[in-house]
mmCIF file of C-alpha atoms in Angstrom:
data_model
loop_
_atom_site.group_PDB
_atom_site.id
_atom_site.type_symbol
_atom_site.label_atom_id
_atom_site.label_comp_id
_atom_site.label_asym_id
_atom_site.label_seq_id
_atom_site.Cartn_x
_atom_site.Cartn_y
_atom_site.Cartn_z
ATOM 1 C CA MET A 149 0.003 -0.003 -0.002
ATOM 2 C CA THR A 150 1.304 3.304 -1.015
ATOM 3 C CA ASP A 151 0.826 6.396 1.095
ATOM 4 C CA TRP A 152 0.763 9.583 -0.905
ATOM 5 C CA PRO A 153 2.539 12.517 0.556
ATOM 6 C CA GLU A 154 0.179 15.026 1.980
ATOM 7 C CA ALA A 155 1.181 17.602 -0.575
ATOM 8 C CA ARG A 156 0.103 15.268 -3.328
ATOM 9 C CA SER A 157 -3.128 14.005 -1.867
ATOM 10 C CA ASP A 158 -5.976 13.995 -4.328
ATOM 11 C CA ASP A 159 -8.165 15.446 -1.699
ATOM 12 C CA ASN A 160 -5.792 18.294 -1.077
ATOM 13 C CA ARG A 161 -5.115 19.281 -4.671
ATOM 14 C CA GLY A 162 -8.332 21.211 -4.589
ATOM 15 C CA GLY A 163 -8.109 24.238 -6.873
ATOM 16 C CA ARG A 164 -4.583 23.527 -8.063
ATOM 17 C CA TYR A 165 -3.971 22.716 -11.695
ATOM 18 C CA GLY A 166 -3.174 19.077 -12.447
ATOM 19 C CA ARG A 167 -4.460 16.125 -14.233
ATOM 20 C CA GLY A 168 -7.072 13.836 -12.840
ATOM 21 C CA SER A 169 -8.811 16.565 -10.939
ATOM 22 C CA ALA A 170 -12.132 15.460 -9.639
ATOM 23 C CA SER A 171 -13.519 18.927 -10.012
ATOM 24 C CA ALA A 172 -16.135 19.035 -12.781
ATOM 25 C CA GLN A 173 -15.601 22.750 -13.438
ATOM 26 C CA PRO A 174 -12.131 23.896 -12.362
ATOM 27 C CA GLU A 175 -11.880 27.646 -12.000
ATOM 28 C CA GLY A 176 -14.843 28.290 -14.219
ATOM 29 C CA ALA A 177 -12.712 27.330 -17.221
ATOM 30 C CA ARG A 178 -15.744 26.833 -19.425
ATOM 31 C CA VAL A 179 -16.624 30.508 -19.298
ATOM 32 C CA MET A 180 -14.572 33.103 -21.173
ATOM 33 C CA ARG A 181 -13.300 35.552 -18.658
ATOM 34 C CA GLN A 182 -14.442 39.116 -19.135
ATOM 35 C CA VAL A 183 -12.666 42.313 -18.303
ATOM 36 C CA ARG A 184 -14.391 44.639 -15.928
ATOM 37 C CA ARG A 185 -13.393 48.161 -16.841
ATOM 38 C CA GLY A 186 -13.898 49.805 -13.497
ATOM 39 C CA PRO A 187 -12.333 52.904 -12.010
ATOM 40 C CA ALA A 188 -8.609 52.756 -11.487
ATOM 41 C CA ALA A 189 -7.407 52.184 -7.942
ATOM 42 C CA PRO A 190 -5.962 55.139 -6.139
ATOM 43 C CA PRO A 191 -2.185 55.341 -6.246
ATOM 44 C CA GLY A 192 -0.520 53.071 -3.732
ATOM 45 C CA GLN A 193 -3.525 50.790 -3.276
ATOM 46 C CA GLY A 194 -4.437 47.464 -4.710
ATOM 47 C CA ALA A 195 -3.463 43.881 -4.083
ATOM 48 C CA TYR A 196 0.129 44.533 -4.882
ATOM 49 C CA GLY A 197 0.758 47.801 -3.268
ATOM 50 C CA GLY A 198 1.759 50.424 -5.798
ATOM 51 C CA VAL A 199 0.661 48.430 -8.834
ATOM 52 C CA PRO A 200 -2.725 49.635 -10.176
ATOM 53 C CA GLN A 201 -5.629 47.310 -9.575
ATOM 54 C CA GLN A 202 -6.080 44.928 -12.501
ATOM 55 C CA PRO A 203 -9.404 44.421 -14.210
ATOM 56 C CA SER A 204 -11.603 41.794 -12.601
ATOM 57 C CA TYR A 205 -13.028 38.943 -14.574
ATOM 58 C CA VAL A 206 -16.665 38.031 -14.492
ATOM 59 C CA ASP A 207 -18.618 35.187 -15.894
ATOM 60 C CA GLY A 208 -19.591 36.891 -19.161
ATOM 61 C CA HIS A 209 -23.237 37.594 -18.305
ATOM 62 C CA GLY A 210 -22.864 41.391 -18.484
ATOM 63 C CA SER A 211 -23.010 41.930 -14.762
ATOM 64 C CA GLY A 212 -19.682 43.740 -14.813
ATOM 65 C CA GLY A 213 -20.994 46.719 -16.883
ATOM 66 C CA TYR A 214 -19.089 45.693 -19.993
ATOM 67 C CA ASP A 215 -19.941 42.863 -22.352
ATOM 68 C CA SER A 216 -17.626 41.953 -25.173
ATOM 69 C CA GLY A 217 -20.417 40.228 -26.974
ATOM 70 C CA TYR A 218 -18.708 36.873 -27.217
ATOM 71 C CA ASN A 219 -21.474 35.093 -25.304
ATOM 72 C CA THR A 220 -24.299 36.703 -27.237
ATOM 73 C CA GLY A 221 -22.756 36.495 -30.699
ATOM 74 C CA GLN A 222 -22.644 40.271 -30.926
ATOM 75 C CA VAL A 223 -19.867 41.703 -33.156
ATOM 76 C CA TYR A 224 -18.128 44.913 -32.253
ATOM 77 C CA GLY A 225 -19.411 47.945 -34.108
ATOM 78 C CA THR A 226 -22.725 46.298 -35.048
ATOM 79 C CA PRO A 227 -25.332 47.205 -32.499
ATOM 80 C CA GLY A 228 -27.962 44.584 -32.060
ATOM 81 C CA GLY A 229 -25.706 41.889 -33.409
ATOM 82 C CA GLY A 230 -26.345 42.859 -37.021
ATOM 83 C CA ALA A 231 -23.799 41.707 -39.549
ATOM 84 C CA PRO A 232 -21.959 44.230 -41.698
ATOM 85 C CA GLY A 233 -23.997 45.040 -44.733
ATOM 86 C CA GLY A 234 -27.251 43.843 -43.159
ATOM 87 C CA PRO A 235 -29.798 45.824 -41.196
ATOM 88 C CA GLY A 236 -27.866 48.027 -38.874
ATOM 89 C CA GLY A 237 -24.653 46.443 -40.176
ATOM 90 C CA ASP A 238 -23.065 49.799 -41.088
ATOM 91 C CA GLY A 239 -22.786 50.736 -37.453
ATOM 92 C CA GLY A 240 -25.402 53.440 -37.912
ATOM 93 C CA TYR A 241 -23.167 55.453 -40.282
ATOM 94 C CA ALA A 242 -25.695 55.446 -43.128
ATOM 95 C CA SER A 243 -28.401 56.933 -40.989
ATOM 96 C CA GLN A 244 -25.974 59.490 -39.559
ATOM 97 C CA ARG A 245 -24.393 60.579 -42.911
ATOM 98 C CA PRO A 246 -26.071 63.785 -44.199
ATOM 99 C CA ALA A 247 -27.687 63.747 -47.628
ATOM 100 C CA PRO A 248 -25.708 65.549 -50.398
ATOM 101 C CA ASP A 249 -26.476 69.264 -50.545
ATOM 102 C CA TRP A 250 -26.905 69.589 -54.305
ATOM 103 C CA ARG A 251 -27.921 73.219 -54.122
ATOM 104 C CA ARG A 252 -24.634 74.043 -52.421
ATOM 105 C CA ARG A 253 -22.654 71.941 -54.898
ATOM 106 C CA ILE A 254 -24.285 73.627 -57.894
ATOM 107 C CA LYS A 255 -23.652 77.046 -56.337
ATOM 108 C CA TRP A 256 -19.928 76.407 -55.877
ATOM 109 C CA THR A 257 -19.613 74.785 -59.300
ATOM 110 C CA ALA A 258 -21.182 77.901 -60.860
ATOM 111 C CA ILE A 259 -18.856 80.157 -58.889
ATOM 112 C CA THR A 260 -15.827 78.119 -59.988
ATOM 113 C CA VAL A 261 -16.851 78.163 -63.656
ATOM 114 C CA ALA A 262 -17.580 81.908 -63.526
ATOM 115 C CA THR A 263 -14.189 82.565 -61.913
ATOM 116 C CA VAL A 264 -12.371 80.555 -64.565
ATOM 117 C CA LEU A 265 -14.228 82.397 -67.338
ATOM 118 C CA VAL A 266 -13.426 85.793 -65.831
ATOM 119 C CA VAL A 267 -9.755 84.968 -65.357
ATOM 120 C CA THR A 268 -9.522 83.549 -68.922
ATOM 121 C CA THR A 269 -11.302 86.565 -70.409
ATOM 122 C CA VAL A 270 -9.150 89.071 -68.536
ATOM 123 C CA GLY A 271 -5.993 87.167 -69.410
ATOM 124 C CA THR A 272 -6.985 86.977 -73.069
ATOM 125 C CA TYR A 273 -7.736 90.689 -73.146
ATOM 126 C CA PHE A 274 -4.343 91.711 -71.799
ATOM 127 C CA TRP A 275 -2.589 89.171 -74.047
ATOM 128 C CA ALA A 276 -4.367 90.479 -77.132
ATOM 129 C CA ASP A 277 -3.939 94.115 -76.133
ATOM 130 C CA SER A 278 -0.189 93.629 -75.739
ATOM 131 C CA LYS A 279 0.069 92.262 -79.298
ATOM 132 C CA LEU A 280 -1.391 95.349 -81.014
ATOM 133 C CA ASN A 281 1.283 97.219 -82.952
ATOM 134 C CA ARG A 282 0.412 100.834 -82.100
ATOM 135 C CA GLU A 283 2.867 102.562 -84.406
ATOM 136 C CA VAL A 284 0.859 105.370 -86.028
ATOM 137 C CA ASP A 285 0.744 108.682 -84.189
ATOM 138 C CA LEU A 286 -2.262 110.666 -85.388
ATOM 139 C CA SER A 287 -1.295 113.550 -83.105
ATOM 140 C CA LYS A 288 1.282 114.460 -85.764
ATOM 141 C CA VAL A 289 -1.508 115.148 -88.251
ATOM 142 C CA ILE A 290 -2.099 118.921 -88.496
ATOM 143 C CA GLU A 291 -5.124 121.097 -89.350
ATOM 144 C CA ARG A 292 -7.653 118.332 -88.799
ATOM 145 C CA PRO A 293 -11.375 118.716 -89.507
ATOM 146 C CA GLU A 294 -13.820 118.617 -86.593
ATOM 147 C CA LYS A 295 -14.930 115.246 -85.401
ATOM 148 C CA GLY A 296 -18.468 114.289 -86.416
ATOM 149 C CA GLU A 297 -20.936 111.732 -85.095
ATOM 150 C CA GLY A 298 -19.981 108.055 -85.170
ATOM 151 C CA THR A 299 -16.523 106.618 -85.763
ATOM 152 C CA ASN A 300 -14.420 106.618 -88.941
ATOM 153 C CA TYR A 301 -11.721 104.005 -89.570
ATOM 154 C CA LEU A 302 -9.194 104.308 -92.390
ATOM 155 C CA ILE A 303 -8.388 100.701 -93.386
ATOM 156 C CA VAL A 304 -5.308 100.238 -95.509
ATOM 157 C CA GLY A 305 -3.961 97.160 -97.259
ATOM 158 C CA SER A 306 -0.272 97.680 -97.957
ATOM 159 C CA ASP A 307 2.081 95.709 -100.184
ATOM 160 C CA SER A 308 4.506 95.320 -97.294
ATOM 161 C CA ARG A 309 6.536 92.138 -97.545
ATOM 162 C CA GLU A 310 8.049 92.480 -94.088
ATOM 163 C CA GLY A 311 8.719 89.124 -92.444
ATOM 164 C CA MET A 312 8.154 87.174 -95.662
ATOM 165 C CA THR A 313 10.733 84.667 -96.905
ATOM 166 C CA ALA A 314 11.774 84.354 -100.544
ATOM 167 C CA GLU A 315 9.596 81.257 -100.766
ATOM 168 C CA ASP A 316 6.591 83.192 -99.358
ATOM 169 C CA LYS A 317 7.053 85.986 -101.888
ATOM 170 C CA LYS A 318 7.212 83.485 -104.746
ATOM 171 C CA LYS A 319 4.203 81.559 -103.506
ATOM 172 C CA LEU A 320 2.059 84.687 -103.016
ATOM 173 C CA HIS A 321 3.274 86.384 -106.226
ATOM 174 C CA THR A 322 4.206 89.562 -104.352
ATOM 175 C CA GLY A 323 7.529 90.339 -105.980
ATOM 176 C CA SER A 324 10.422 91.755 -103.975
ATOM 177 C CA ALA A 325 10.008 95.529 -104.162
ATOM 178 C CA ASP A 326 11.573 97.462 -101.307
ATOM 179 C CA GLY A 327 9.508 99.590 -98.944
ATOM 180 C CA LYS A 328 5.746 99.506 -98.999
ATOM 181 C CA ARG A 329 2.855 101.161 -100.789
ATOM 182 C CA THR A 330 -0.893 101.148 -100.342
ATOM 183 C CA ASP A 331 -2.653 98.456 -102.317
ATOM 184 C CA SER A 332 -6.149 99.350 -101.098
ATOM 185 C CA MET A 333 -7.762 102.049 -98.944
ATOM 186 C CA MET A 334 -11.224 102.149 -97.372
ATOM 187 C CA ILE A 335 -13.152 104.310 -94.954
ATOM 188 C CA LEU A 336 -15.478 102.436 -92.601
ATOM 189 C CA HIS A 337 -18.042 104.584 -90.815
ATOM 190 C CA THR A 338 -19.893 103.106 -87.831
ATOM 191 C CA GLY A 339 -22.867 104.726 -86.133
ATOM 192 C CA ASP A 340 -26.559 104.438 -85.316
ATOM 193 C CA ASN A 341 -27.693 104.088 -88.961
ATOM 194 C CA GLY A 342 -25.659 101.056 -89.879
ATOM 195 C CA PRO A 343 -22.084 100.827 -91.155
ATOM 196 C CA THR A 344 -20.906 102.342 -94.418
ATOM 197 C CA LEU A 345 -17.818 101.010 -96.223
ATOM 198 C CA ILE A 346 -16.341 103.355 -98.845
ATOM 199 C CA SER A 347 -13.420 102.354 -101.077
ATOM 200 C CA LEU A 348 -10.916 105.001 -102.089
ATOM 201 C CA PRO A 349 -9.365 103.921 -105.421
ATOM 202 C CA ARG A 350 -5.576 104.080 -105.261
ATOM 203 C CA ASP A 351 -5.566 106.071 -108.533
ATOM 204 C CA SER A 352 -7.819 108.789 -107.097
ATOM 205 C CA ASN A 353 -6.574 112.274 -107.983
ATOM 206 C CA VAL A 354 -5.878 114.241 -104.771
ATOM 207 C CA GLU A 355 -3.984 117.298 -103.575
ATOM 208 C CA ILE A 356 -1.068 116.902 -101.146
ATOM 209 C CA PRO A 357 -1.663 119.554 -98.441
ATOM 210 C CA SER A 358 0.821 121.137 -96.046
ATOM 211 C CA PHE A 359 2.066 118.609 -93.479
ATOM 212 C CA VAL A 360 4.678 117.889 -90.856
ATOM 213 C CA GLY A 361 7.062 115.034 -91.540
ATOM 214 C CA SER A 362 6.288 112.020 -89.334
ATOM 215 C CA GLU A 363 9.983 111.272 -88.774
ATOM 216 C CA SER A 364 11.765 114.571 -89.437
ATOM 217 C CA GLY A 365 9.234 116.867 -87.762
ATOM 218 C CA LYS A 366 9.904 119.313 -90.545
ATOM 219 C CA SER A 367 7.010 121.402 -91.924
ATOM 220 C CA TYR A 368 6.200 121.110 -95.638
ATOM 221 C CA PRO A 369 3.909 123.821 -97.057
ATOM 222 C CA GLY A 370 1.216 122.855 -99.521
ATOM 223 C CA THR A 371 1.888 123.731 -103.148
ATOM 224 C CA GLY A 372 -1.331 122.465 -104.761
ATOM 225 C CA ARG A 373 0.514 119.381 -106.022
ATOM 226 C CA GLN A 374 -1.847 116.813 -107.589
ATOM 227 C CA VAL A 375 -0.943 113.117 -107.246
ATOM 228 C CA LYS A 376 -2.517 109.686 -107.025
ATOM 229 C CA LEU A 377 -3.761 108.906 -103.520
ATOM 230 C CA ASN A 378 -1.337 106.041 -102.946
ATOM 231 C CA ALA A 379 1.584 108.446 -103.495
ATOM 232 C CA ALA A 380 0.803 110.174 -100.170
ATOM 233 C CA TYR A 381 1.541 106.978 -98.280
ATOM 234 C CA ALA A 382 4.699 106.311 -100.282
ATOM 235 C CA GLU A 383 5.936 109.845 -99.539
ATOM 236 C CA ASP A 384 5.577 109.994 -95.763
ATOM 237 C CA GLY A 385 3.623 107.009 -94.504
ATOM 238 C CA PRO A 386 0.316 106.667 -92.645
ATOM 239 C CA GLU A 387 0.317 110.148 -91.075
ATOM 240 C CA LEU A 388 0.494 111.906 -94.454
ATOM 241 C CA LEU A 389 -2.093 109.529 -95.928
ATOM 242 C CA VAL A 390 -4.509 110.431 -93.125
ATOM 243 C CA ARG A 391 -3.750 114.136 -93.571
ATOM 244 C CA THR A 392 -4.394 113.865 -97.324
ATOM 245 C CA VAL A 393 -7.685 111.942 -96.935
ATOM 246 C CA GLU A 394 -8.962 114.423 -94.335
ATOM 247 C CA PHE A 395 -7.928 117.441 -96.436
ATOM 248 C CA ASN A 396 -9.605 116.173 -99.640
ATOM 249 C CA THR A 397 -12.794 114.907 -97.981
ATOM 250 C CA GLY A 398 -13.329 117.044 -94.860
ATOM 251 C CA LEU A 399 -13.974 113.832 -92.893
ATOM 252 C CA HIS A 400 -12.244 113.311 -89.540
ATOM 253 C CA ILE A 401 -10.412 109.960 -89.304
ATOM 254 C CA ASP A 402 -10.646 108.502 -85.779
ATOM 255 C CA HIS A 403 -8.571 105.348 -86.204
ATOM 256 C CA TYR A 404 -6.035 103.873 -88.610
ATOM 257 C CA VAL A 405 -5.669 100.140 -89.375
ATOM 258 C CA GLU A 406 -3.121 98.622 -91.785
ATOM 259 C CA ILE A 407 -2.350 95.050 -92.835
ATOM 260 C CA GLY A 408 0.348 93.691 -95.149
ATOM 261 C CA PHE A 409 0.329 90.881 -97.702
ATOM 262 C CA GLY A 410 1.712 88.167 -95.433
ATOM 263 C CA GLY A 411 -0.564 89.049 -92.521
ATOM 264 C CA PHE A 412 -3.634 89.020 -94.712
ATOM 265 C CA ALA A 413 -2.916 85.505 -95.996
ATOM 266 C CA SER A 414 -2.143 84.276 -92.467
ATOM 267 C CA ILE A 415 -5.491 85.458 -91.101
ATOM 268 C CA VAL A 416 -7.383 83.715 -93.886
ATOM 269 C CA ASP A 417 -5.533 80.461 -93.289
ATOM 270 C CA ALA A 418 -5.961 80.710 -89.505
ATOM 271 C CA VAL A 419 -9.724 81.012 -89.812
ATOM 272 C CA GLY A 420 -9.829 77.981 -92.103
ATOM 273 C CA GLY A 421 -10.479 79.818 -95.384
ATOM 274 C CA VAL A 422 -13.288 82.104 -96.515
ATOM 275 C CA GLU A 423 -16.189 81.102 -98.732
ATOM 276 C CA MET A 424 -16.760 83.402 -101.681
ATOM 277 C CA ASP A 425 -19.037 83.381 -104.700
ATOM 278 C CA ILE A 426 -16.716 84.306 -107.549
ATOM 279 C CA PRO A 427 -18.757 86.138 -110.219
ATOM 280 C CA GLN A 428 -16.573 85.090 -113.154
ATOM 281 C CA ASP A 429 -13.512 83.054 -114.111
ATOM 282 C CA ILE A 430 -10.412 85.018 -113.091
ATOM 283 C CA LYS A 431 -6.909 84.385 -114.399
ATOM 284 C CA ASP A 432 -4.261 87.020 -113.720
ATOM 285 C CA THR A 433 -0.558 86.235 -113.992
ATOM 286 C CA LYS A 434 0.479 89.340 -112.061
ATOM 287 C CA SER A 435 -1.581 88.563 -108.937
ATOM 288 C CA GLY A 436 -1.378 84.787 -109.423
ATOM 289 C CA ALA A 437 -5.170 84.419 -109.509
ATOM 290 C CA ASP A 438 -6.556 81.326 -111.223
ATOM 291 C CA LEU A 439 -10.129 81.017 -109.999
ATOM 292 C CA LYS A 440 -13.291 79.514 -111.453
ATOM 293 C CA LYS A 441 -16.724 81.048 -111.327
ATOM 294 C CA GLY A 442 -18.983 79.932 -108.449
ATOM 295 C CA LYS A 443 -18.940 79.319 -104.702
ATOM 296 C CA GLN A 444 -15.674 78.122 -103.237
ATOM 297 C CA THR A 445 -13.528 78.424 -100.124
ATOM 298 C CA LEU A 446 -10.409 80.490 -100.692
ATOM 299 C CA ASN A 447 -7.228 79.851 -98.711
ATOM 300 C CA GLY A 448 -4.732 82.589 -97.884
ATOM 301 C CA GLU A 449 -2.843 82.410 -101.158
ATOM 302 C CA GLU A 450 -6.020 82.402 -103.283
ATOM 303 C CA ALA A 451 -7.642 85.172 -101.241
ATOM 304 C CA LEU A 452 -4.653 87.487 -101.609
ATOM 305 C CA ALA A 453 -4.618 86.894 -105.375
ATOM 306 C CA PHE A 454 -8.352 87.601 -105.544
ATOM 307 C CA VAL A 455 -8.214 90.973 -103.753
ATOM 308 C CA ARG A 456 -5.146 92.102 -105.735
ATOM 309 C CA THR A 457 -6.457 91.272 -109.199
ATOM 310 C CA ARG A 458 -7.369 94.227 -111.416
ATOM 311 C CA TYR A 459 -5.910 93.611 -114.882
ATOM 312 C CA ALA A 460 -8.297 90.715 -115.520
ATOM 313 C CA LEU A 461 -11.327 92.834 -114.584
ATOM 314 C CA ALA A 462 -13.279 95.045 -116.958
ATOM 315 C CA GLY A 463 -13.498 97.899 -114.468
ATOM 316 C CA SER A 464 -9.857 97.549 -113.418
ATOM 317 C CA ASP A 465 -9.275 99.253 -110.058
ATOM 318 C CA LEU A 466 -12.960 100.082 -109.477
ATOM 319 C CA ASP A 467 -13.925 96.420 -109.859
ATOM 320 C CA ARG A 468 -11.031 95.413 -107.672
ATOM 321 C CA THR A 469 -12.198 97.654 -104.816
ATOM 322 C CA LYS A 470 -15.632 96.033 -105.000
ATOM 323 C CA ASN A 471 -14.050 92.588 -104.705
ATOM 324 C CA GLN A 472 -11.982 93.786 -101.767
ATOM 325 C CA GLN A 473 -15.095 95.023 -99.979
ATOM 326 C CA LYS A 474 -16.902 91.724 -100.556
ATOM 327 C CA PHE A 475 -13.989 89.678 -99.342
ATOM 328 C CA LEU A 476 -13.244 91.725 -96.205
ATOM 329 C CA SER A 477 -16.920 91.599 -95.221
ATOM 330 C CA ALA A 478 -16.963 87.821 -95.758
ATOM 331 C CA LEU A 479 -13.748 87.458 -93.726
ATOM 332 C CA ALA A 480 -15.193 89.480 -90.853
ATOM 333 C CA ASN A 481 -18.339 87.335 -90.996
ATOM 334 C CA GLN A 482 -16.260 84.165 -90.848
ATOM 335 C CA VAL A 483 -14.200 85.402 -87.897
ATOM 336 C CA ALA A 484 -17.358 86.268 -85.954
ATOM 337 C CA THR A 485 -19.010 82.850 -86.337
ATOM 338 C CA PRO A 486 -19.500 80.629 -83.226
ATOM 339 C CA GLY A 487 -17.273 78.040 -84.894
ATOM 340 C CA THR A 488 -14.350 80.474 -84.547
ATOM 341 C CA VAL A 489 -15.248 82.485 -81.452
ATOM 342 C CA LEU A 490 -16.162 79.465 -79.291
ATOM 343 C CA ASN A 491 -13.321 77.244 -80.512
ATOM 344 C CA PRO A 492 -10.062 78.177 -78.759
ATOM 345 C CA PHE A 493 -8.098 76.099 -81.270
ATOM 346 C CA LYS A 494 -9.300 78.472 -84.011
ATOM 347 C CA LEU A 495 -9.876 81.667 -82.045
ATOM 348 C CA TYR A 496 -6.369 82.084 -80.605
ATOM 349 C CA PRO A 497 -4.493 81.302 -83.859
ATOM 350 C CA THR A 498 -6.804 83.712 -85.699
ATOM 351 C CA MET A 499 -6.337 86.438 -83.102
ATOM 352 C CA GLY A 500 -2.602 85.833 -83.023
ATOM 353 C CA ALA A 501 -2.249 85.996 -86.789
ATOM 354 C CA GLY A 502 -4.404 89.104 -87.038
ATOM 355 C CA LEU A 503 -2.933 91.064 -84.157
ATOM 356 C CA ASP A 504 0.642 90.274 -85.147
ATOM 357 C CA SER A 505 0.087 91.612 -88.661
ATOM 358 C CA LEU A 506 -1.997 94.704 -87.898
ATOM 359 C CA ILE A 507 -0.531 98.177 -87.516
ATOM 360 C CA VAL A 508 -2.850 100.618 -85.774
ATOM 361 C CA ASP A 509 -2.816 104.113 -84.288
ATOM 362 C CA LYS A 510 -1.684 104.723 -80.714
ATOM 363 C CA GLU A 511 -5.247 105.338 -79.459
ATOM 364 C CA MET A 512 -6.686 102.155 -80.950
ATOM 365 C CA GLY A 513 -8.071 99.687 -78.433
ATOM 366 C CA LEU A 514 -9.428 96.145 -78.654
ATOM 367 C CA PHE A 515 -12.999 97.362 -78.340
ATOM 368 C CA ASP A 516 -12.420 99.693 -81.290
ATOM 369 C CA LEU A 517 -11.022 96.795 -83.281
ATOM 370 C CA ALA A 518 -13.991 94.608 -82.334
ATOM 371 C CA ASP A 519 -16.386 97.403 -83.366
ATOM 372 C CA MET A 520 -14.627 97.605 -86.734
ATOM 373 C CA PHE A 521 -14.849 93.866 -87.454
ATOM 374 C CA TRP A 522 -18.451 93.678 -86.229
ATOM 375 C CA SER A 523 -19.437 96.574 -88.473
ATOM 376 C CA MET A 524 -17.756 94.987 -91.495
ATOM 377 C CA LYS A 525 -19.723 91.813 -90.734
ATOM 378 C CA GLY A 526 -22.852 93.954 -90.749
ATOM 379 C CA VAL A 527 -22.013 95.227 -94.229
ATOM 380 C CA SER A 528 -21.935 91.677 -95.601
ATOM 381 C CA GLY A 529 -25.157 90.878 -93.733
ATOM 382 C CA GLY A 530 -27.053 93.626 -95.526
ATOM 383 C CA GLU A 531 -27.244 95.899 -92.489
ATOM 384 C CA GLY A 532 -25.024 98.560 -94.062
ATOM 385 C CA THR A 533 -23.826 100.126 -97.289
ATOM 386 C CA SER A 534 -20.769 99.482 -99.425
ATOM 387 C CA MET A 535 -19.680 101.751 -102.264
ATOM 388 C CA ASN A 536 -16.829 103.405 -104.109
ATOM 389 C CA MET A 537 -16.089 107.062 -103.709
ATOM 390 C CA PRO A 538 -18.277 108.815 -106.343
ATOM 391 C CA ILE A 539 -16.260 109.340 -109.534
ATOM 392 C CA ALA A 540 -16.843 112.125 -112.053
ATOM 393 C CA GLY A 541 -14.247 111.121 -114.654
ATOM 394 C CA SER A 542 -10.485 110.862 -115.082
ATOM 395 C CA THR A 543 -7.503 112.915 -116.107
ATOM 396 C CA GLY A 544 -4.101 111.626 -117.114
ATOM 397 C CA GLY A 545 -4.977 108.180 -115.693
ATOM 398 C CA ASN A 546 -6.080 109.685 -112.347
ATOM 399 C CA LEU A 547 -9.690 109.245 -111.224
ATOM 400 C CA LEU A 548 -11.539 112.493 -110.411
ATOM 401 C CA TRP A 549 -13.992 112.461 -107.532
ATOM 402 C CA ASP A 550 -17.448 113.938 -107.954
ATOM 403 C CA LYS A 551 -17.050 116.871 -105.563
ATOM 404 C CA THR A 552 -20.787 117.540 -105.168
ATOM 405 C CA LYS A 553 -21.548 113.947 -104.227
ATOM 406 C CA VAL A 554 -18.487 113.706 -102.005
ATOM 407 C CA LYS A 555 -19.580 116.807 -100.095
ATOM 408 C CA GLN A 556 -23.086 115.339 -99.611
ATOM 409 C CA LEU A 557 -21.665 111.971 -98.561
ATOM 410 C CA VAL A 558 -19.329 113.518 -95.995
ATOM 411 C CA SER A 559 -22.187 115.632 -94.574
ATOM 412 C CA GLN A 560 -24.333 112.504 -94.077
ATOM 413 C CA LEU A 561 -21.458 110.657 -92.419
ATOM 414 C CA ASN A 562 -20.571 113.554 -90.098
ATOM 415 C CA ASN A 563 -24.190 113.782 -88.989
ATOM 416 C CA ASP A 564 -24.463 109.969 -88.770
ATOM 417 C CA GLU A 565 -27.389 109.971 -91.182
ATOM 418 C CA LYS A 566 -28.442 107.183 -93.485
ATOM 419 C CA VAL A 567 -26.269 107.329 -96.601
ATOM 420 C CA THR A 568 -28.244 107.945 -99.764
ATOM 421 C CA VAL A 569 -25.374 108.929 -102.055
ATOM 422 C CA LYS A 570 -24.492 106.346 -104.677
ATOM 423 C CA GLY A 571 -20.942 105.560 -105.713
ATOM 424 C CA ASP A 572 -19.455 103.731 -108.671
#
């Protein structure tokens, strides 16, 4: 018979761990212990002196004030035991999340879009304004007539070849003459009775008045000298041309706009060409024109040839000025279409080509330029009048203006009345 030591007696093992325990439920092992999150013990107290009291464990029935949910099947973050994605499974976030405030979103979207448009518009304005070549000083023009109602623009097409390569000159049939001369001249009047576009034939017989040299500042007295109108420009540039037009018409010129050969062709190409209805077959070796009768879209090269042609036309320079008026009105109409204005890929190249090639007076602004183009568009739309300066005959190859009709025409323009005078 074996006597177990007292320390190892089955009866004395009691709550100790060991195999073969007779206890059916040692230490409540079948119940997951829970943590009671009670108040911390005051410093220096607790079962182990200075060590803070540890959480007590309870039998998992919630009597300790905290239930992990293990005994009930509850999952953290899902009140009521709901599974994620099921009823109540989002932890209540869906019911707590506010509905989208669409009115507020639309408001801020509108504000953002408006801000972008304003910034873009302002930026475009200053960019375009900086590109204007304000080279003509009309303050140098002396003895000017009084300003009338409305606005008068002197629009000049010069044969300047500045910036053109040898290949460009050959392609556009411009030749290689030095300097520059006027190839076309027009007065555009804008006012309350519709725009009026008046061509001044380059062969018009005019008197060169007294003037002050634009570069030298020297005074030149008038001698009654009679010349063709384009000679005034060749002699002393835009300022003398303005002085000569004002002296021979009595009409005050408010703004001056000039464009050269290369710039003209560039604008037409930038806008994608201009549709024209050519009234007859045109073939002119000097301008390079080789066009068939009927509707067609002219590119820059073809357009320049069309507006320069005169030898192939029965009326020579008078017929040419009519073609120039038709084309410039059609060009302005094309530039002002939504397809150009609302398309930045066409608008900016067109503006860049136009502004780079224009020479204007020092007081010319973008709004003046816009008014000019819009008025030219109105001429092509039938809202205005286009005509040649009234001609009475010719002398020595120079065209004589009909002074009576010119006086009546200028009076109607100065008073911004509807033009009734007919030109050739």
